Coordinates of C-alpha atoms and ligand atoms in Angstrom, one line a residue:
M48 CA -20.5 -12.3 -4.6
K49 CA -20.4 -8.9 -3.1
I50 CA -16.7 -7.4 -2.0
V51 CA -16.1 -4.8 0.3
V52 CA -12.8 -3.1 -0.7
T53 CA -11.7 -0.6 2.0
G54 CA -9.3 2.2 1.3
G55 CA -10.2 2.0 -2.6
A56 CA -9.6 5.5 -3.4
G57 CA -5.9 5.1 -2.3
F58 CA -2.8 3.8 -4.5
I59 CA -2.9 0.2 -4.0
G60 CA -6.9 -0.2 -3.7
A61 CA -7.7 2.0 -6.7
N62 CA -5.3 -0.2 -8.6
F63 CA -7.1 -3.3 -7.6
L64 CA -10.3 -1.8 -8.5
N65 CA -9.2 -0.7 -11.9
H66 CA -8.1 -4.1 -12.5
F67 CA -10.7 -6.5 -11.4
V68 CA -13.8 -4.3 -11.5
P69 CA -14.1 -4.5 -15.4
K70 CA -12.7 -7.9 -15.4
H71 CA -15.5 -9.5 -12.9
P72 CA -19.0 -8.2 -14.2
E73 CA -20.4 -11.0 -11.7
H74 CA -19.0 -9.8 -8.7
T75 CA -20.4 -6.2 -7.0
F76 CA -17.2 -4.2 -5.3
I77 CA -18.1 -1.7 -2.4
N78 CA -15.5 0.8 -1.8
V79 CA -15.1 1.7 1.5
D80 CA -12.9 4.7 1.9
K81 CA -13.1 7.8 4.3
L82 CA -11.0 9.8 1.5
T83 CA -8.3 11.5 3.2
Y84 CA -5.6 13.4 1.9
A85 CA -4.2 9.9 0.0
A86 CA -7.6 9.1 -1.5
N87 CA -8.4 10.5 -5.0
L88 CA -11.6 9.7 -6.7
G89 CA -9.8 11.2 -9.6
S90 CA -8.2 7.6 -9.8
L91 CA -11.4 5.9 -10.0
A92 CA -13.0 7.8 -12.9
E93 CA -13.5 4.6 -15.0
V94 CA -14.4 2.4 -12.8
A95 CA -16.9 5.0 -11.2
K96 CA -19.3 4.4 -14.1
A97 CA -19.4 0.9 -13.9
D98 CA -22.4 -1.1 -13.0
N99 CA -21.0 -3.7 -10.5
Y100 CA -19.2 -0.4 -8.4
R101 CA -20.5 1.3 -5.4
L102 CA -18.7 3.9 -3.2
E103 CA -19.3 4.2 0.7
V104 CA -17.8 7.3 2.2
V105 CA -17.2 5.9 5.4
D106 CA -14.5 6.2 8.0
I107 CA -13.8 2.9 9.4
V108 CA -13.2 4.0 12.8
D109 CA -17.1 4.6 13.3
F110 CA -18.3 1.4 14.3
A111 CA -21.9 2.3 13.7
A112 CA -21.0 3.1 9.8
V113 CA -19.3 0.0 9.3
D114 CA -22.2 -2.1 10.9
R115 CA -24.6 -0.2 8.4
V116 CA -22.3 -1.3 5.2
F117 CA -22.5 -4.9 6.2
T118 CA -26.2 -4.9 6.8
E119 CA -26.9 -2.6 3.7
H120 CA -24.7 -4.6 1.2
Q121 CA -24.4 -8.1 3.0
P122 CA -20.4 -8.4 1.7
E123 CA -19.6 -12.2 1.5
L124 CA -15.7 -10.8 1.4
V125 CA -14.0 -8.2 2.7
I126 CA -10.5 -6.9 1.2
H127 CA -9.1 -4.5 3.8
F128 CA -6.7 -1.9 2.3
A129 CA -8.1 1.1 4.2
A130 CA -5.1 2.4 6.3
E131 CA -2.8 5.4 7.2
S132 CA 0.0 4.1 5.2
H133 CA 3.2 6.8 5.1
V134 CA 5.9 6.0 7.7
D135 CA 7.1 9.8 7.9
R136 CA 3.4 11.1 8.8
S137 CA 3.3 8.6 11.6
I138 CA 6.5 9.8 12.9
S139 CA 5.0 13.8 13.1
G140 CA 1.7 12.3 14.0
P141 CA 0.9 8.8 15.0
R142 CA -2.6 8.9 16.6
A143 CA -4.4 8.7 13.1
F144 CA -2.3 5.5 12.5
I145 CA -3.5 4.1 15.9
Q146 CA -7.1 5.3 15.0
S147 CA -7.5 4.1 11.5
N148 CA -5.1 1.1 11.2
I149 CA -6.1 -0.4 14.7
E150 CA -9.4 0.9 15.7
G151 CA -10.5 0.8 12.1
T152 CA -9.5 -2.9 11.7
F153 CA -11.1 -3.8 15.1
N154 CA -14.3 -2.3 14.0
L155 CA -14.1 -4.5 10.5
L156 CA -13.4 -7.2 12.5
E157 CA -16.5 -6.7 14.9
A158 CA -18.6 -6.3 12.1
A159 CA -17.7 -9.1 10.5
R160 CA -17.8 -11.5 13.5
K161 CA -21.5 -9.9 14.1
H162 CA -22.7 -10.6 10.4
W163 CA -20.9 -13.9 9.5
S164 CA -21.4 -15.7 12.6
D165 CA -22.4 -18.7 10.4
G166 CA -18.7 -18.7 8.8
A167 CA -20.1 -17.0 5.8
G168 CA -17.7 -14.5 4.7
L169 CA -13.8 -14.3 4.3
F170 CA -12.0 -11.6 6.0
H171 CA -8.6 -10.6 3.8
H172 CA -6.4 -8.4 5.7
V173 CA -3.3 -6.4 3.7
S174 CA -0.2 -6.2 5.4
T175 CA 3.2 -5.0 4.9
D176 CA 6.8 -6.4 5.4
E177 CA 7.4 -3.4 7.7
V178 CA 6.0 -5.6 11.1
Y179 CA 9.1 -7.7 10.9
G180 CA 11.3 -4.9 11.7
S181 CA 14.7 -4.3 9.9
L182 CA 17.2 -6.7 8.3
G183 CA 21.1 -6.2 8.4
D184 CA 23.1 -7.4 5.4
T185 CA 22.0 -11.2 5.1
G186 CA 18.6 -13.1 5.4
M187 CA 14.8 -12.5 4.5
F188 CA 11.7 -12.2 6.0
T189 CA 9.5 -15.6 6.1
E190 CA 6.1 -16.0 7.5
S191 CA 7.5 -17.0 10.8
T192 CA 9.7 -14.3 11.3
R193 CA 9.2 -12.7 14.8
Y194 CA 7.4 -9.2 14.7
D195 CA 9.7 -6.5 15.2
P196 CA 8.2 -3.1 14.0
S197 CA 9.9 0.2 14.4
S198 CA 7.5 3.0 13.7
P199 CA 4.2 3.9 14.7
Y200 CA 3.1 2.9 11.4
S201 CA 4.6 -0.6 11.5
A202 CA 3.5 -1.0 14.8
S203 CA 0.1 -0.1 14.1
K204 CA 0.2 -2.7 11.3
A205 CA 1.5 -5.4 13.4
A206 CA -1.3 -4.7 16.0
S207 CA -4.1 -5.0 13.4
D208 CA -2.4 -8.3 12.0
H209 CA -2.6 -9.6 15.5
L210 CA -6.0 -8.5 15.8
V211 CA -6.9 -10.8 12.4
R212 CA -5.3 -13.6 13.9
A213 CA -6.9 -13.3 17.3
Y214 CA -10.2 -13.3 15.4
A215 CA -9.5 -15.9 13.6
R216 CA -8.3 -18.4 16.6
T217 CA -10.7 -17.3 19.3
F218 CA -13.8 -16.5 17.1
K219 CA -13.2 -19.0 14.3
L220 CA -13.6 -15.7 11.9
R221 CA -12.3 -17.1 8.3
T222 CA -9.4 -14.7 7.6
R223 CA -6.0 -14.7 5.4
I224 CA -2.9 -12.2 6.0
T225 CA -0.6 -10.8 3.2
N226 CA 2.2 -9.1 4.3
C227 CA 4.1 -7.2 1.1
S228 CA 7.3 -5.2 0.3
N229 CA 7.3 -1.8 -1.1
N230 CA 4.7 -0.8 -3.9
Y231 CA 5.1 1.2 -6.9
G232 CA 3.2 2.0 -10.2
P233 CA 0.7 4.6 -11.3
L234 CA -1.3 6.3 -8.8
Q235 CA 0.9 6.6 -5.9
F236 CA 0.4 9.6 -3.9
P237 CA 3.9 11.6 -4.6
E238 CA 5.1 11.7 -0.7
K239 CA 6.4 8.2 -1.4
L240 CA 9.8 8.2 -2.7
I241 CA 9.2 7.1 -6.3
P242 CA 6.5 9.2 -7.3
L243 CA 8.2 12.1 -5.2
M244 CA 11.8 11.7 -7.0
V245 CA 10.0 11.4 -10.5
L246 CA 7.9 14.9 -9.9
N247 CA 10.8 16.8 -8.3
A248 CA 13.2 15.4 -11.3
V249 CA 10.9 16.5 -13.8
E250 CA 10.6 19.8 -12.3
G251 CA 14.3 20.1 -11.7
K252 CA 13.8 20.4 -7.6
P253 CA 15.9 18.7 -5.3
L254 CA 15.8 14.8 -4.5
P255 CA 15.8 14.2 -1.1
V256 CA 17.6 10.9 -0.1
Y257 CA 17.6 10.6 3.7
G258 CA 20.8 9.7 5.4
E259 CA 23.3 8.1 2.8
G260 CA 20.8 6.1 0.5
L261 CA 22.0 2.9 1.5
N262 CA 18.7 1.6 2.8
V263 CA 17.3 -1.4 0.8
R264 CA 13.5 -1.8 -0.1
D265 CA 12.5 -5.0 -1.9
W266 CA 10.4 -3.3 -4.8
L267 CA 6.9 -4.7 -6.5
Y268 CA 5.1 -3.6 -9.3
V269 CA 1.5 -2.5 -7.7
V270 CA -0.4 -4.5 -10.1
D271 CA 1.9 -7.9 -9.4
H272 CA 0.6 -7.1 -5.6
C273 CA -3.2 -6.9 -6.5
E274 CA -3.1 -10.2 -8.5
A275 CA -1.1 -12.1 -5.5
I276 CA -4.1 -10.8 -3.3
W277 CA -6.5 -12.3 -5.8
K278 CA -4.9 -15.6 -5.8
V279 CA -4.5 -15.9 -2.0
I280 CA -8.3 -15.1 -1.6
H281 CA -9.2 -17.8 -4.1
E282 CA -6.6 -20.4 -3.8
G283 CA -5.1 -19.7 -0.5
E284 CA -6.2 -21.1 2.9
D285 CA -8.0 -19.6 5.8
G286 CA -5.7 -18.7 8.9
E287 CA -3.0 -18.4 6.7
T288 CA -0.4 -15.7 5.9
Y289 CA 1.3 -15.3 2.9
N290 CA 4.3 -13.1 2.3
I291 CA 5.0 -11.2 -1.2
G292 CA 7.6 -9.6 -2.6
G293 CA 9.4 -8.8 -5.8
N294 CA 12.8 -10.0 -5.4
N295 CA 14.0 -6.9 -6.3
E296 CA 16.3 -5.4 -3.7
V297 CA 17.7 -2.0 -4.3
R298 CA 19.4 0.6 -2.4
N299 CA 17.5 4.1 -2.0
I300 CA 20.1 6.0 -4.0
D301 CA 20.5 3.6 -7.0
V302 CA 16.6 3.8 -7.1
V303 CA 17.1 7.5 -7.6
K304 CA 19.8 7.1 -10.1
E305 CA 17.8 4.9 -12.0
I306 CA 14.6 7.5 -11.9
C307 CA 17.2 10.3 -13.2
A308 CA 18.3 7.9 -16.3
I309 CA 14.8 7.3 -17.3
V310 CA 13.3 10.8 -16.6
A311 CA 16.5 12.1 -18.5
E312 CA 15.6 9.7 -21.5
L313 CA 12.1 10.1 -21.8
S314 CA 12.4 14.3 -21.0
G315 CA 15.5 15.1 -23.2
K316 CA 17.0 16.4 -20.1
P317 CA 20.4 15.7 -19.3
K318 CA 21.3 12.7 -16.8
G319 CA 24.0 14.5 -15.2
E320 CA 22.0 17.9 -14.5
L321 CA 19.4 15.2 -12.5
E322 CA 21.8 13.5 -10.8
G323 CA 22.8 16.9 -9.9
L324 CA 19.6 17.5 -7.8
I325 CA 20.5 14.6 -5.5
T326 CA 20.9 16.3 -1.8
Y327 CA 21.5 13.7 1.1
V328 CA 19.0 15.2 3.9
K329 CA 18.5 14.1 7.7
D330 CA 17.8 10.7 8.2
R331 CA 14.3 9.3 9.2
P332 CA 14.5 8.4 12.9
G333 CA 14.2 4.6 13.2
H334 CA 14.9 4.0 9.6
D335 CA 15.1 0.5 8.9
L336 CA 17.6 -0.5 6.8
R337 CA 16.8 -3.3 5.0
Y338 CA 13.8 -5.2 3.9
A339 CA 14.0 -8.2 1.8
I340 CA 10.6 -11.0 1.4
D341 CA 11.1 -14.6 1.0
A342 CA 8.1 -15.2 -1.1
T343 CA 8.6 -18.7 -1.6
K344 CA 5.3 -19.7 0.0
I345 CA 3.1 -18.1 -2.5
R346 CA 5.4 -19.0 -5.6
T347 CA 5.4 -22.7 -4.7
E348 CA 1.7 -23.3 -3.0
L349 CA -0.3 -20.9 -5.1
G350 CA 2.2 -20.6 -8.3
W351 CA 2.1 -16.9 -8.2
E352 CA 4.9 -14.8 -10.0
P353 CA 5.4 -11.3 -10.9
T354 CA 5.2 -10.4 -14.2
E355 CA 7.2 -7.1 -13.9
T356 CA 11.0 -6.7 -13.2
F357 CA 11.9 -3.1 -11.5
A358 CA 13.2 -2.2 -14.9
T359 CA 10.1 -2.7 -17.0
G360 CA 7.7 -1.5 -14.0
L361 CA 9.8 1.7 -13.2
R362 CA 9.8 2.9 -17.0
K363 CA 6.2 2.1 -17.0
T364 CA 5.5 4.1 -14.0
I365 CA 7.7 6.9 -14.9
A366 CA 5.8 7.2 -18.3
W367 CA 2.4 7.3 -16.4
Y368 CA 3.5 10.1 -14.4
L369 CA 4.9 12.1 -17.3
D370 CA 1.6 11.5 -19.1
N371 CA -0.6 12.3 -16.5
P372 CA -0.1 15.8 -15.4
A373 CA -4.1 16.3 -14.6
W374 CA -4.1 13.7 -12.2
I375 CA -0.9 15.1 -10.7
E376 CA -2.3 18.8 -10.3
Q377 CA -5.4 17.1 -8.6
V378 CA -3.4 15.2 -5.8
R379 CA -1.0 18.2 -5.0
T380 CA -3.6 20.2 -2.9
G381 CA -2.6 22.8 -0.2
E382 CA -2.6 19.7 1.7
Y383 CA 0.3 18.2 0.0
R384 CA 2.3 21.5 0.0
K385 CA 2.0 21.7 3.7
W386 CA 3.2 18.3 4.1
I387 CA 6.3 18.9 1.8
E388 CA 7.0 21.7 3.7
K389 CA 6.7 19.9 7.2
N390 CA 8.9 16.8 6.3
Y391 CA 11.7 18.8 4.2
D392 CA 11.9 22.4 5.7
N393 CA 14.0 21.0 8.5
R394 CA 15.9 18.1 7.0
G395 CA 18.5 20.4 6.2
Ligands
LIG43 P1 -2.5 4.8 0.8 O1 -2.3 5.6 2.0 O2 -2.3 5.2 -0.7 O3 -4.2 5.0 0.7 C1 -5.0 4.6 1.8 C2 -6.4 4.6 1.9 O4 -7.2 4.4 2.9 C3 -7.2 5.9 1.2 O5 -7.9 5.7 0.2 C4 -7.6 6.4 2.6 O6 -8.5 7.4 2.3 C5 -8.2 5.5 3.0 N1 -8.3 5.2 4.5 C6 -7.1 5.6 5.4 N2 -8.0 5.7 6.7 C7 -9.3 5.4 6.6 C8 -10.4 5.2 7.8 N3 -10.2 5.5 8.8 N4 -11.5 5.0 6.9 C9 -11.8 4.4 5.6 N5 -10.6 4.6 4.5 C10 -9.3 5.1 5.2 O7 -2.2 3.3 0.9 P2 -1.6 2.3 0.0 O8 -0.2 2.8 0.0 O9 -2.6 2.3 -1.0 O10 -1.7 1.3 1.0 C11 -3.0 0.4 1.2 C12 -2.8 -0.8 2.0 O11 -1.8 -1.7 1.9 C13 -2.4 -0.4 3.5 O12 -3.0 -1.1 4.4 C14 -0.9 -0.3 3.5 O13 -0.5 -0.8 5.1 C15 -0.6 -1.7 3.0 N6 0.8 -1.8 2.2 C16 0.9 -0.9 1.6 C17 2.2 -0.8 0.9 C18 3.1 0.2 0.2 O14 4.1 0.0 -0.8 N7 2.4 1.1 -0.2 C19 3.1 -2.0 0.8 C20 2.6 -3.3 1.6 C21 1.1 -2.9 2.2
LIG44 O1 7.6 -1.9 3.1 C1 6.3 -1.6 2.6 C2 5.9 -0.2 2.8 O2 6.6 0.6 1.9 C3 4.6 0.0 3.1 O3 4.0 -0.9 4.3 C4 4.3 1.4 3.4 O4 2.7 1.8 3.1 C5 4.9 2.2 2.2 O5 4.8 3.7 2.8 C6 6.4 1.9 2.1 O6 7.2 2.3 3.2 P1 8.6 2.9 3.1 O7 8.8 3.7 4.0 O8 9.7 1.8 2.6 O9 8.6 3.8 1.7 P2 8.8 5.5 1.7 O10 8.4 5.4 -0.2 O11 8.5 6.3 2.3 O12 10.3 5.2 1.8 C7 11.2 4.3 0.7 C8 12.4 4.3 1.2 O13 13.1 5.8 0.6 C9 13.0 4.8 2.6 O14 14.2 4.1 3.2 C10 12.8 6.2 3.1 C11 13.4 6.7 1.6 N1 13.3 8.3 1.5 C12 11.7 8.1 1.3 C13 11.5 9.5 1.3 C14 9.9 9.8 1.1 C15 14.1 9.1 1.2 O15 15.3 8.8 1.1 N2 13.8 10.2 0.6 C16 12.5 10.6 0.4 O16 12.1 11.6 0.3

């Protein structure tokens, strides 16, 4: 089968390709990526040598380019990861989120409608639990929770989910949607909480916790997310939505303290010294308090279970960052440094 994977040079897309390209020589994987600041071809060094892998440097906002990819490769499956994904960037500069996440998804759906008029292909849309908004101290998101996004990022993802459902209902396009909680693991751009804290702890820099650090996220190891997507594609049903989560709710401050403990153990630095770097900074505007996913549907209907606990996955992740200084050097470009100044200099 020919599979278009959009955003394959980003964090989750690269983990997906690294995991599945070698396992499935019978499929050809076509990575369609614009290569934004968040992409890194260094993450795909091994996969790039495989006979069943192709790269198409394409901006999905450009319909003609997307249409050409469909004409040339004739994919039977699209797995749509490509998006602007960082909430803080969506607050300081929302336009790219509207363009890539809404218009980009629209272009892919239009190309799919045009090229799959006979019902030939399947469109798998990768989305987020953030579309459901914020929970209080109790409750969990199910597939029928009302959409209530808080940030320009989550609003753009909500819009893209609605477009996918509209194409399924109106044009009978075969689609599936997954809404997943916070991913962590190797290859994540260090603007996100976990890799940012790991690298800062290793370098003895401040650990900037937003607000009081009491916000709760449900953490899932990235390869468990990728396996869940694969399962939905192979065993799920058209038109359905599946929530994916790790059942690992942790307060941000506890995530940061756990990172300090593991970095201390692996690097030999005193844990107290690392915890002393924790700095409470100005909160994210519209900061969702708590996310929690009820993953009953994917567990019971498809038999998916995560393999990593937060303890095992976090240790693996930190060890990966400590073992890969060359990858870290590659991603910490001038653009990265500009972002760190822009986001943290005025948080006080
Ligand atoms: P990322 O920011 O690490 O990577 C995004 C990739 O998309 C990059 O390679 C980038 O170059 C590409 N891209 C962006 N705009 C593009 C465009 N206009 N045309 C072509 N390519 C473009 O993101 P990620 O964390 O890997 O997230 C991937 C997907 O999973 C996103 O759709 C995100 O909403 C969703 N998701 C992420 C998480 C998470 O915790 N990271 C959780 C749930 C869902
Ligand atoms: O829930 C799924 C979402 O998880 C995905 O859809 C997004 O693409 C992904 O970026 C992630 O969004 P979050 O906003 O939850 O992730 P982030 O790593 O930016 O922040 C996690 C929590 O940590 C959040 O409550 C904000 C807080 N935080 C973050 C940073 C970067 C800090 O306290 N300090 C920081 O420096």
